[in-house]
CSV table of C-alpha atoms in Angstrom, one decimal:
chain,number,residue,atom,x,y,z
A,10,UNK,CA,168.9,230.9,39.3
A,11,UNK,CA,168.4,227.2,38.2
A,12,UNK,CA,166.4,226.2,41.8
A,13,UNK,CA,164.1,229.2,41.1
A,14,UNK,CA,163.3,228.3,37.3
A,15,UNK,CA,163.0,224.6,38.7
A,16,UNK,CA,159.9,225.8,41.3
A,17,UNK,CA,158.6,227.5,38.5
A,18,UNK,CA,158.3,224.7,36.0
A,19,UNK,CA,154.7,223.4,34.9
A,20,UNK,CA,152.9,221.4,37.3
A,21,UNK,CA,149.5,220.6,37.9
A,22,UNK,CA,147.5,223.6,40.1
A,23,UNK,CA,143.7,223.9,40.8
A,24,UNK,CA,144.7,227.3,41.1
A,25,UNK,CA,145.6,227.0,37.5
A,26,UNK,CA,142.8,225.6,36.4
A,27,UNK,CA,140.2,226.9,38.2
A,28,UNK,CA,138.2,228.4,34.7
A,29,UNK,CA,138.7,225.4,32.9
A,30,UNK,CA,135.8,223.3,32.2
A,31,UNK,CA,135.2,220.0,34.3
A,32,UNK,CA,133.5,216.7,32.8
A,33,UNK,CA,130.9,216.4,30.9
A,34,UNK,CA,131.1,220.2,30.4
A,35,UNK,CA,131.3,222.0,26.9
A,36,UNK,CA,135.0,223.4,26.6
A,37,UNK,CA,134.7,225.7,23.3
A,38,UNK,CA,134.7,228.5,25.5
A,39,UNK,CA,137.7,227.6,28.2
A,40,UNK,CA,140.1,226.0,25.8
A,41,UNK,CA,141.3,224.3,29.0
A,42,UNK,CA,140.3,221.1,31.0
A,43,UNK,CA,139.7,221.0,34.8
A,44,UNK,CA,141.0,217.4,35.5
A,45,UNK,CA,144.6,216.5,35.3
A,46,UNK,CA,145.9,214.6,32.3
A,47,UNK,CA,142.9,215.9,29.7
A,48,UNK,CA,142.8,217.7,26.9
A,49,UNK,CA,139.9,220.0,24.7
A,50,UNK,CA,138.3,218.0,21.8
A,51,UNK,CA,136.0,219.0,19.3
A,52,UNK,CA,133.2,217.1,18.3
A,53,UNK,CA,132.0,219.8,15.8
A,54,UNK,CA,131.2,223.4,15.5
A,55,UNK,CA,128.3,223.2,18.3
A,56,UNK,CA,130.7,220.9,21.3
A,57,UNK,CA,133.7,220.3,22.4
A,58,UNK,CA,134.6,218.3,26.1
A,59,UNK,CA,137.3,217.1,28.1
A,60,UNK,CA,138.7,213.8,27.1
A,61,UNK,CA,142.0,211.7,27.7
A,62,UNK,CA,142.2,210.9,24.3
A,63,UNK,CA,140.1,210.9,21.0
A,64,UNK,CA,140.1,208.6,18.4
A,65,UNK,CA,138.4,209.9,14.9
A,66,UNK,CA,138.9,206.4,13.6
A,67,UNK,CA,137.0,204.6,16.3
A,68,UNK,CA,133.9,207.4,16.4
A,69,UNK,CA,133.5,207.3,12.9
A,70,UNK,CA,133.0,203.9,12.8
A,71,UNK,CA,130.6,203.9,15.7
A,72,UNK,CA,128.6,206.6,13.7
A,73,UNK,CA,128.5,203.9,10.4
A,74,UNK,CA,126.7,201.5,12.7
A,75,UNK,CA,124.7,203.9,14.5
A,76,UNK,CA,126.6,204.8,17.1
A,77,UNK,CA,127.9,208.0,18.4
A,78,UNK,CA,128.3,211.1,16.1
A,79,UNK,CA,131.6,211.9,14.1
A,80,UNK,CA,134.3,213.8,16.2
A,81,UNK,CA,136.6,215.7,14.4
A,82,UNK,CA,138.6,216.1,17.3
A,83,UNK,CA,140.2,219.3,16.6
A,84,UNK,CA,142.3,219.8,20.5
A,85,UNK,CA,141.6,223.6,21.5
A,86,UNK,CA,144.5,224.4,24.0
A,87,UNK,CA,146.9,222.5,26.3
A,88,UNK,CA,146.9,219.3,27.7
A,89,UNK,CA,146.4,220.0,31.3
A,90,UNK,CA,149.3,218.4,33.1
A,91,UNK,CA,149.2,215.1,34.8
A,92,UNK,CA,148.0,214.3,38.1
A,93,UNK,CA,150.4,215.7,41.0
A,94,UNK,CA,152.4,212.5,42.9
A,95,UNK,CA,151.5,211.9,47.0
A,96,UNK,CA,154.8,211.8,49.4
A,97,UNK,CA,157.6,209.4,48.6
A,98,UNK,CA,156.5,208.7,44.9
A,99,UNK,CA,159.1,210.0,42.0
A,100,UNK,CA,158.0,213.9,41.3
A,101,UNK,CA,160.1,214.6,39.0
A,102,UNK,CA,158.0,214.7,36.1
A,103,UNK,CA,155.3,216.2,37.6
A,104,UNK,CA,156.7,219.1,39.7
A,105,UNK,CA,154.1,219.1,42.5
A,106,UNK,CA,152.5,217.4,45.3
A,107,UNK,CA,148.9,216.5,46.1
A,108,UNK,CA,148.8,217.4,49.9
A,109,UNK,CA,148.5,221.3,50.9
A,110,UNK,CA,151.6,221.9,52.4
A,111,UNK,CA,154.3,219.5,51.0
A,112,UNK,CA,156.7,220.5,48.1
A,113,UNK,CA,158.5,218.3,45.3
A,114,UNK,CA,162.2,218.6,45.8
A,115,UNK,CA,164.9,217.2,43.8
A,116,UNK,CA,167.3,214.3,45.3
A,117,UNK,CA,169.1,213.7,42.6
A,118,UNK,CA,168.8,213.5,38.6
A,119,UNK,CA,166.7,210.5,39.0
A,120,UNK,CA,164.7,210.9,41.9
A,121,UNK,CA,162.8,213.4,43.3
A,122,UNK,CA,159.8,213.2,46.7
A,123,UNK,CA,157.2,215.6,48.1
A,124,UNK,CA,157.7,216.3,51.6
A,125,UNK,CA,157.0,218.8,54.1
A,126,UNK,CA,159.5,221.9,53.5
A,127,UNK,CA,160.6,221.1,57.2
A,128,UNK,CA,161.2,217.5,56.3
A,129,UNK,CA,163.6,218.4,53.3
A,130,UNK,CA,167.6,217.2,54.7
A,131,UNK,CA,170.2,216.8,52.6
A,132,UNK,CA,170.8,212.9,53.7
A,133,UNK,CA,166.9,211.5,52.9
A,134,UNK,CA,168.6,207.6,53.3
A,135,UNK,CA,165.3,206.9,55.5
A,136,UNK,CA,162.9,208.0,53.4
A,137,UNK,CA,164.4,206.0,50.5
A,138,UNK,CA,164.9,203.2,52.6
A,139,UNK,CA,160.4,203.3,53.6
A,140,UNK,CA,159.9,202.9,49.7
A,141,UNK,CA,162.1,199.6,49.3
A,142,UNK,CA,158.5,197.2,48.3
A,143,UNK,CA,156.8,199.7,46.4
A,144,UNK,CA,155.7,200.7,42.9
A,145,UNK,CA,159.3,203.2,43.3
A,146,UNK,CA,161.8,199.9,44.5
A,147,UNK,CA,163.9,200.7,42.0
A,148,UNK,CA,164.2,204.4,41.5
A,149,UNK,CA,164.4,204.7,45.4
A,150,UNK,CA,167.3,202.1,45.6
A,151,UNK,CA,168.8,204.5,43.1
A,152,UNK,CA,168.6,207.5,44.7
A,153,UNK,CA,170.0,206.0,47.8
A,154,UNK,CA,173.2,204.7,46.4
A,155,UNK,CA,173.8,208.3,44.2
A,156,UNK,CA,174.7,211.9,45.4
A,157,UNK,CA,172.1,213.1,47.6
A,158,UNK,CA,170.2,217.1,47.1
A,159,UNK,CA,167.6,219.1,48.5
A,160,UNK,CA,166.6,220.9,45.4
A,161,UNK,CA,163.1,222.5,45.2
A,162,UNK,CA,161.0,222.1,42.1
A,163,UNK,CA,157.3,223.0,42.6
A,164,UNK,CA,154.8,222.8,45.3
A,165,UNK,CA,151.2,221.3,45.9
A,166,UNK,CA,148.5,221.7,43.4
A,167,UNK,CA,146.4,223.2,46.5
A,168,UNK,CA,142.8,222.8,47.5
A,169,UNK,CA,140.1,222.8,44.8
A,170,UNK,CA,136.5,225.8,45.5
A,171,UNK,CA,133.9,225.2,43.6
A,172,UNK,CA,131.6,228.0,42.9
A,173,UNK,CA,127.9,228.3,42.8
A,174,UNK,CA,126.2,227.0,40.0
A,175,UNK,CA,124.8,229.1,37.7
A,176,UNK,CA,122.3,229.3,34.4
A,177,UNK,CA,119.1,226.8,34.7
A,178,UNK,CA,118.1,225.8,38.2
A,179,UNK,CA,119.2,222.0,37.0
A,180,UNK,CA,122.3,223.2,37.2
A,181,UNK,CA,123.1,222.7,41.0
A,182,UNK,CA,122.3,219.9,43.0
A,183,UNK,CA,119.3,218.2,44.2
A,184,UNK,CA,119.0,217.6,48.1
A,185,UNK,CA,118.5,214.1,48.4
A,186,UNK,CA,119.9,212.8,51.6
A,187,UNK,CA,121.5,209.5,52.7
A,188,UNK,CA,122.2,209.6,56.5
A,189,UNK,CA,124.1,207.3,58.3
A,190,UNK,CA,126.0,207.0,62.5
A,191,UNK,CA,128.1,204.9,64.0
A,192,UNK,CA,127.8,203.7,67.3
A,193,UNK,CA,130.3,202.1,69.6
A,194,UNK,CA,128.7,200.0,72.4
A,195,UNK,CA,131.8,200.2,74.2
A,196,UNK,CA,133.3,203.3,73.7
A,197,UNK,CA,135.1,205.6,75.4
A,198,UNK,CA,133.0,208.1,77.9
A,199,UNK,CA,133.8,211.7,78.9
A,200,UNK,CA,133.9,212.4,82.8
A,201,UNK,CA,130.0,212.8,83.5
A,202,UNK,CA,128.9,211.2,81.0
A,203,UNK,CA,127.1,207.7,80.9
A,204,UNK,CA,128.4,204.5,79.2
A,205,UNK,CA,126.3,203.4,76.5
A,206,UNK,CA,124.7,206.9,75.9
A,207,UNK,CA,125.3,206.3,71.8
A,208,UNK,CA,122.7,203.2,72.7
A,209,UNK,CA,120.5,205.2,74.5
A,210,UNK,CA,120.4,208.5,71.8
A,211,UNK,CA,120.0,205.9,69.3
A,212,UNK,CA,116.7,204.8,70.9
A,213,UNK,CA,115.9,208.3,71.4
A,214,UNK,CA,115.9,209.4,67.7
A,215,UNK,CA,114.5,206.5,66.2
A,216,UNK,CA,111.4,206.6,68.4
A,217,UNK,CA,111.3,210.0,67.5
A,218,UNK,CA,111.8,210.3,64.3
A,219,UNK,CA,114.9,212.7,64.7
A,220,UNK,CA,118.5,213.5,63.3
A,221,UNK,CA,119.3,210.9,60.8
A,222,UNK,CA,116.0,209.2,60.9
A,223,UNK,CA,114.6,212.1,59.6
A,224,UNK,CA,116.5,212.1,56.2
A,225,UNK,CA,115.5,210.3,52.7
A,226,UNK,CA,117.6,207.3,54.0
A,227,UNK,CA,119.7,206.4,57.0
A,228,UNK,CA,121.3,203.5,58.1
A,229,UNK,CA,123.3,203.2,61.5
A,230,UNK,CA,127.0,201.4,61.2
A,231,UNK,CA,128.5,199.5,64.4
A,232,UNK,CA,131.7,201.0,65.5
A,233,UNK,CA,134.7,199.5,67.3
A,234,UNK,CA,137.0,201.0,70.5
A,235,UNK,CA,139.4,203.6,69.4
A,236,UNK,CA,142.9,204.7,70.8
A,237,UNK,CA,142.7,207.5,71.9
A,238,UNK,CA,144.8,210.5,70.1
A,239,UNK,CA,145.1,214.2,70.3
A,240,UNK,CA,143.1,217.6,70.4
A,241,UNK,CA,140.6,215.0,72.6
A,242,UNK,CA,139.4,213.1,69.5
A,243,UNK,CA,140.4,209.5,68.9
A,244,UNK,CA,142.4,207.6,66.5
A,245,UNK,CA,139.6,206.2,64.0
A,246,UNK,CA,141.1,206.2,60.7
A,247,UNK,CA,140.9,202.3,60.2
A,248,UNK,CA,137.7,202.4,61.8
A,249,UNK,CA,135.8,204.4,59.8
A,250,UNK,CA,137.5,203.1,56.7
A,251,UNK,CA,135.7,199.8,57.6
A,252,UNK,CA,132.0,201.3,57.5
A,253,UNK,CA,132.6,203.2,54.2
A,254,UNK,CA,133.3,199.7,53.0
A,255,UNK,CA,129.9,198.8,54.4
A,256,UNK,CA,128.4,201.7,52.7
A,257,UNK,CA,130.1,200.9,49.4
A,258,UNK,CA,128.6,197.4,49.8
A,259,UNK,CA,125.2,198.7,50.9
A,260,UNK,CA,125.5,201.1,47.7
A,261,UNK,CA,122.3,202.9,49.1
A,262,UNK,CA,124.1,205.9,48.8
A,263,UNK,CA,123.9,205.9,45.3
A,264,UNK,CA,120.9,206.5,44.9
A,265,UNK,CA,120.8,210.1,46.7
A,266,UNK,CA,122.5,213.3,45.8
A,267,UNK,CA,124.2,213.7,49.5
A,268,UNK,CA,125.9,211.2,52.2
A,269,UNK,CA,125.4,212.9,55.6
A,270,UNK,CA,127.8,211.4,58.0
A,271,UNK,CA,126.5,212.8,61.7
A,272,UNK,CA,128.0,211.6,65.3
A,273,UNK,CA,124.9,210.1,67.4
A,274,UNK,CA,126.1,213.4,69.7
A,275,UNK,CA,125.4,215.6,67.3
A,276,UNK,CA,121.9,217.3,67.4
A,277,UNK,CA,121.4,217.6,64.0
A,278,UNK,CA,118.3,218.7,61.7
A,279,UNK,CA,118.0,217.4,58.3
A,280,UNK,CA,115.6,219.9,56.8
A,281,UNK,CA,118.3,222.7,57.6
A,282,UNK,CA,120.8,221.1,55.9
A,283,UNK,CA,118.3,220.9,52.5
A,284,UNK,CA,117.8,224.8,52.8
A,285,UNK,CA,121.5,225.5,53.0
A,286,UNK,CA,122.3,223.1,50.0
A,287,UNK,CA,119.6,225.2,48.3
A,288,UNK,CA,121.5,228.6,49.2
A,289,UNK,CA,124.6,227.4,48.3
A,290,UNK,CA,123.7,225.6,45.1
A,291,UNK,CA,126.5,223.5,44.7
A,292,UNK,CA,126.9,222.5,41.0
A,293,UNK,CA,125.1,218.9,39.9
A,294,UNK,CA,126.9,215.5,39.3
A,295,UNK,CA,130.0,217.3,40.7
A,296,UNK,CA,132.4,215.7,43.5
A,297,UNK,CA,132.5,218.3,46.2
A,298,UNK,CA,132.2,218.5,50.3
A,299,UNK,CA,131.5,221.0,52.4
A,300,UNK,CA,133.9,222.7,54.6
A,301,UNK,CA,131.5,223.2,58.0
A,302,UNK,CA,132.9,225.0,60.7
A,303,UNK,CA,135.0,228.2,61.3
A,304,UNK,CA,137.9,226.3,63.1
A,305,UNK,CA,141.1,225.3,62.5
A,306,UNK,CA,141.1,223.2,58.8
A,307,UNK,CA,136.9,223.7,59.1
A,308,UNK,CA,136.1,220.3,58.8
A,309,UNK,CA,135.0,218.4,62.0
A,310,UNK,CA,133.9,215.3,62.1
A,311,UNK,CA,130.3,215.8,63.7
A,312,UNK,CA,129.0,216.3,60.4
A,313,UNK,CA,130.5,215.3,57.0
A,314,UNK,CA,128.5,216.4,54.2
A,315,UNK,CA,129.7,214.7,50.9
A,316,UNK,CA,128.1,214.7,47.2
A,317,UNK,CA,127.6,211.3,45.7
A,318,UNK,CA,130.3,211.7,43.3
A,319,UNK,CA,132.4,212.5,45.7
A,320,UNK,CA,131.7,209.2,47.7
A,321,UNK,CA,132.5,207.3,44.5
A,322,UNK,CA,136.2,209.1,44.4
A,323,UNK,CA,136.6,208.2,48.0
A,324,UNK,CA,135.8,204.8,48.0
A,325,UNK,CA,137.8,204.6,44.8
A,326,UNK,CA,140.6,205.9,46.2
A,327,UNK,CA,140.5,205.3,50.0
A,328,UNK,CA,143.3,202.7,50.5
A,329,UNK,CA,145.7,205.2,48.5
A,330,UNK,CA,145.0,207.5,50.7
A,331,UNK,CA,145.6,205.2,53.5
A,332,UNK,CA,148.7,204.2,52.2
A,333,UNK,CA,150.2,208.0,52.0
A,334,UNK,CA,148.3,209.7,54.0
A,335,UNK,CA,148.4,206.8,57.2
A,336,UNK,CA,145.7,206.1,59.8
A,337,UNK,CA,147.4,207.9,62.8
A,338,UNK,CA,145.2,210.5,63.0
A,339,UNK,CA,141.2,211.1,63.5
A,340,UNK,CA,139.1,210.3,60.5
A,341,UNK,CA,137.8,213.8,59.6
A,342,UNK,CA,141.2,214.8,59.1
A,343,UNK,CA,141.8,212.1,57.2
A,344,UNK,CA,138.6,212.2,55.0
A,345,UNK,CA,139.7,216.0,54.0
A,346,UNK,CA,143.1,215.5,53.0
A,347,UNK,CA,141.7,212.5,51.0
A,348,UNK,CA,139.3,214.1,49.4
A,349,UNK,CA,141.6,217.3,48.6
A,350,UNK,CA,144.4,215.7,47.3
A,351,UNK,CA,142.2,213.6,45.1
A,352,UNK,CA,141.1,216.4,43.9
A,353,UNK,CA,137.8,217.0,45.0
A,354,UNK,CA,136.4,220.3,45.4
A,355,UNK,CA,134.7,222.2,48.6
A,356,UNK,CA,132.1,224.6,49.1
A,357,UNK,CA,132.2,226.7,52.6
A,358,UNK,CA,129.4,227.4,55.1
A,359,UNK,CA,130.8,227.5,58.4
A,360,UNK,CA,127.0,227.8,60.0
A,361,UNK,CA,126.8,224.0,59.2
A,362,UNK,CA,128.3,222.8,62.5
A,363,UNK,CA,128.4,224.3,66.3
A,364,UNK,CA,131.0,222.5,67.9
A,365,UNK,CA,131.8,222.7,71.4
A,366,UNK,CA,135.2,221.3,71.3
A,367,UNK,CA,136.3,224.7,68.9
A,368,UNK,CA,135.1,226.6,71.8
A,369,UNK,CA,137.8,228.0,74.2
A,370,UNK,CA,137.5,227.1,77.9
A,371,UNK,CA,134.4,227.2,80.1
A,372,UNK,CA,132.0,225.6,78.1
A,373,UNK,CA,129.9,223.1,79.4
A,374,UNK,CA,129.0,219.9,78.1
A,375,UNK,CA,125.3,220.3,79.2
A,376,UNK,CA,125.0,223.6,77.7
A,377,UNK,CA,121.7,224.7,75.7
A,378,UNK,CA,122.8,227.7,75.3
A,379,UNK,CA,124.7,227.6,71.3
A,380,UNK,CA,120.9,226.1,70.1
A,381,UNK,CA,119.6,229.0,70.0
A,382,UNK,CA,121.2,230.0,66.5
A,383,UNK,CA,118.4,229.1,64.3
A,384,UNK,CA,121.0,229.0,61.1
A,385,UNK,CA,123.2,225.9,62.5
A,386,UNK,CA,122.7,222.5,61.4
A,387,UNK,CA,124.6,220.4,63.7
A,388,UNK,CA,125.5,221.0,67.6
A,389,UNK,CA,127.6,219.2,68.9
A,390,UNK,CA,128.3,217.3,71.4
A,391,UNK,CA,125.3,216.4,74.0
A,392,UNK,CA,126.0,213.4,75.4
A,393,UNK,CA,122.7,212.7,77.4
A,394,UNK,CA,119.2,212.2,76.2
A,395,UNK,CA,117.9,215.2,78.2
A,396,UNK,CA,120.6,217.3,76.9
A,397,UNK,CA,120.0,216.3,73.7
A,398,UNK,CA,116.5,217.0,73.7
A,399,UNK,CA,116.8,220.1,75.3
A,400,UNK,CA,119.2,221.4,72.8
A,401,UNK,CA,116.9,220.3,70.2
A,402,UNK,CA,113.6,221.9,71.6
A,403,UNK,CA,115.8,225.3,72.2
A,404,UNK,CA,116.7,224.7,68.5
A,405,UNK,CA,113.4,224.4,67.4
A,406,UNK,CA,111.7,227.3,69.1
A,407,UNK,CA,109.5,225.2,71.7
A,408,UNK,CA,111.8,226.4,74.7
A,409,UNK,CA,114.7,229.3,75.8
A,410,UNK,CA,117.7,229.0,77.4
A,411,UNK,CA,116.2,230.8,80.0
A,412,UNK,CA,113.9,227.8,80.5
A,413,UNK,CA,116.7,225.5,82.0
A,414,UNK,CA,118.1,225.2,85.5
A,415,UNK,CA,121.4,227.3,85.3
A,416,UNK,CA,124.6,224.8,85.2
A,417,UNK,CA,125.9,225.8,88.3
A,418,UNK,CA,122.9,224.4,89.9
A,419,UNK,CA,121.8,221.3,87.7
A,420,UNK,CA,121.7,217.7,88.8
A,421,UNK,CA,122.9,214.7,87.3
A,422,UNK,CA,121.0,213.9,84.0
A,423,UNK,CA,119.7,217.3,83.8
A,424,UNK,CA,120.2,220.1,80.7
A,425,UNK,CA,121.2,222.9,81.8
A,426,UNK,CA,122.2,226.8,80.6
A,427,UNK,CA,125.2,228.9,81.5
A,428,UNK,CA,123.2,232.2,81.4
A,429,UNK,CA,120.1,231.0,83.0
A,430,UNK,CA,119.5,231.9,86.4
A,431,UNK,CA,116.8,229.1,87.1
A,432,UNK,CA,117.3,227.0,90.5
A,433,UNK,CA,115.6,224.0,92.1
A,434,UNK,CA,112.8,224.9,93.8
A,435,UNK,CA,113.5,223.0,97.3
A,436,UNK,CA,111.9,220.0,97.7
A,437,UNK,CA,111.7,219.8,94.2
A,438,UNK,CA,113.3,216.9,92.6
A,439,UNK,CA,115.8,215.6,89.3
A,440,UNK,CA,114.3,216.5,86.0
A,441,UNK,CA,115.3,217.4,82.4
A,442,UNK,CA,116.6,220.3,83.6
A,443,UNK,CA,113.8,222.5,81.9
A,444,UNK,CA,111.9,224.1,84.8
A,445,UNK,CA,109.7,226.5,83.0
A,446,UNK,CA,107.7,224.7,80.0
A,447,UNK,CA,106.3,226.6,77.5
């Protein structure tokens, strides 16, 4: 009927596009562009690229003063279609929605939104209403005051995964890392757990010449007390959005291929995370982050791992995304649905990140135990410098689980392991909680 053909209609899809060629890459071959809104044009017999529009006129002239070659700008293909609209902007032209999960339905002849296919009523006067002061005033006050629908017309353009590079090893990307923490003086402290413990990690790994400090660049960011929100992570959106800003200023990240964004409770190892980037040879000057954990929408916030192309889109785009998207939430959550509905692509390797928090009950926040997977990057979180260290050392070969007092039987401060057996020797007295040293 008419509603099918409607969800049916062209609209932007990375699903769509996903053999079409991407910027800056020769398009003879795929006929198709990878980015919304471009189109095919030759320049002669031997290249062809993605460009919004090309101007024979205007290279030619170029060329006569020693410019750029002659294009003959010949278009192979289609057009690919225009960007997808966020929630609450007009999608009727478009047909589909940037989030994952939203659809573009039809109010009226003038008006359509993307919303949640929960969200979809047939009297949408409040959401017309939120859009009175924006770019849509006018179209919104429209589609309040007319006959009100529900009418599906296409759904998102869904999440964008890059494939290995491939050809030349220049193809995929170098490893180059800029690494960078916030700590929060004042932040909020788990039961057991020390205030000021970022401080003291912080000392820790600079004196050592560990996690971040042990990548091309690093920089640590002061953060500020958050609310505190749900599945026991914080509400940090605003936060966060503050140090990119610093990071934008500080533009140091610019001048690596990676930005490595790691909690100061994260035990993390920098030269790991160069030998995955080797394995999974993401492709070079390409905006693309890596999905890290095996959990729910696998991306924690422990560790972020984001190309530098695909900090430039981000910090491009980050207040539109605030502005759709809102700042309710945590900020890893926030950074991935950024970064996918601005189209940025991800790469998977859920051995990046051990995170406690995924775990089901019975873990212990002391625990040594998860370090001993040589293949992770990250574990997370150890919230004391002993259990730190001791995850870190198990990490690293110089001790075993079996090394530690057992958790039933630790002391304040100490690391511990829930399948050692290890106890205090009486008399004996608080230590690291390692109580056989290799």
């Amino acid at each position: 009927g008419e509603a099918a053909a409607a969800a049916e209609a062209p609209g932007f899809s990375w699903r769509r596009y996903e053999n079409c060629s991407g910027a800056g890459e020769d398009c003879r071959q795929s006929q198709c562009c990878l980015d919304p809104g471009l189109q095919c044009y030759s320049k002669d017999a031997s290249w062809a690229t993605c460009k919004a529009s090309c101007d024979m006129q205007e290279a030619s002239g170029r060329q006569a003063s020693g410019g750029a070659a002659h294009w003959s700008c010949t278009p192979f293909g289609e057009r690919t279609a225009p960007a997808c609209s966020w929630e609450h902007e007009n999608c009727l032209s478009t047909r589909c929605c940037r989030r994952e999960g939203f659809k573009c339905y039809a109010v009226n002849t003038s008006w359509a939104t993307c919303r949640q296919e929960q969200e979809c009523e047939k009297e949408p006067a409040n959401e017309t209403r939120r859009l009175r002061g924006s770019v849509a005033e006018e179209e919104a006050a429209e589609a309040e005051e007319s006959e009100e629908g529900c009418t599906e017309l296409g759904g998102s353009q869904g999440t964008r995964m890059l494939l290995p590079a491939h050809g030349p090893s220049s193809a995929a990307a170098k490893t180059s890392l800029f690494c960078f923490l916030v700590v929060t003086p004042s932040g909020a402290v788990a039961e057991g757990v020390r205030a000021g413990y970022e401080k003291e990690l912080l000392d820790m790994m600079r004196m050592k010449n560990l996690s971040i400090f042990g990548c091309d660049a690093s920089r640590v960011y002061r953060g500020q007390k958050a609310k505190r929100g749900d599945w026991k992570s914080v509400m940090n959106v605003d936060i966060f959005l503050g140090v990119w800003k610093k990071i934008q200023e500080d533009a140091i990240y610019k001048r690596h291929d990676w930005t490595v964004k790691v909690d100061a409770d994260a035990v993390f190892l920098p030269d790991r995370l160069k030998m995955h980037l080797v394995s999974l040879k993401p492709p070079a000057h390409t905006a693309v982050y890596l999905h890290n954990i095996d959990f729910k929408f696998h991306f924690m916030g422990a560790l972020e791992v984001l190309s530098s192309a695909a900090v430039d889109v981000f910090l491009e785009n980050s207040a539109a995304c605030r502005r759709y998207i809102g700042n309710s939430g945590g900020e890893d959550y926030f950074t991935m649905q950024c970064l996918d509905a601005l189209g940025v692509g991800h790469m998977s390797d859920y051995s990046l990140l051990a995170d406690k928090y995924s775990s089901g009950p019975g873990w212990n926040l002391f625990d040594v135990d998860p370090c001993r997977d040589q293949a992770i990057v990250a574990l997370h979180p150890y919230k004391a410098v002993n259990s730190w260290l001791g995850c870190y050392k198990v990490a690293i070969g110089h001790q075993a689980p079996d090394d530690f007092v057992s958790c039933e039987g630790r002391w304040e401060g100490e690391a511990c392991s829930l399948t050692s057996e290890r106890k205090h020797a009486p008399g004996s007295g608080a230590s690291d909680g390692i109580l056989f040293r290799k």
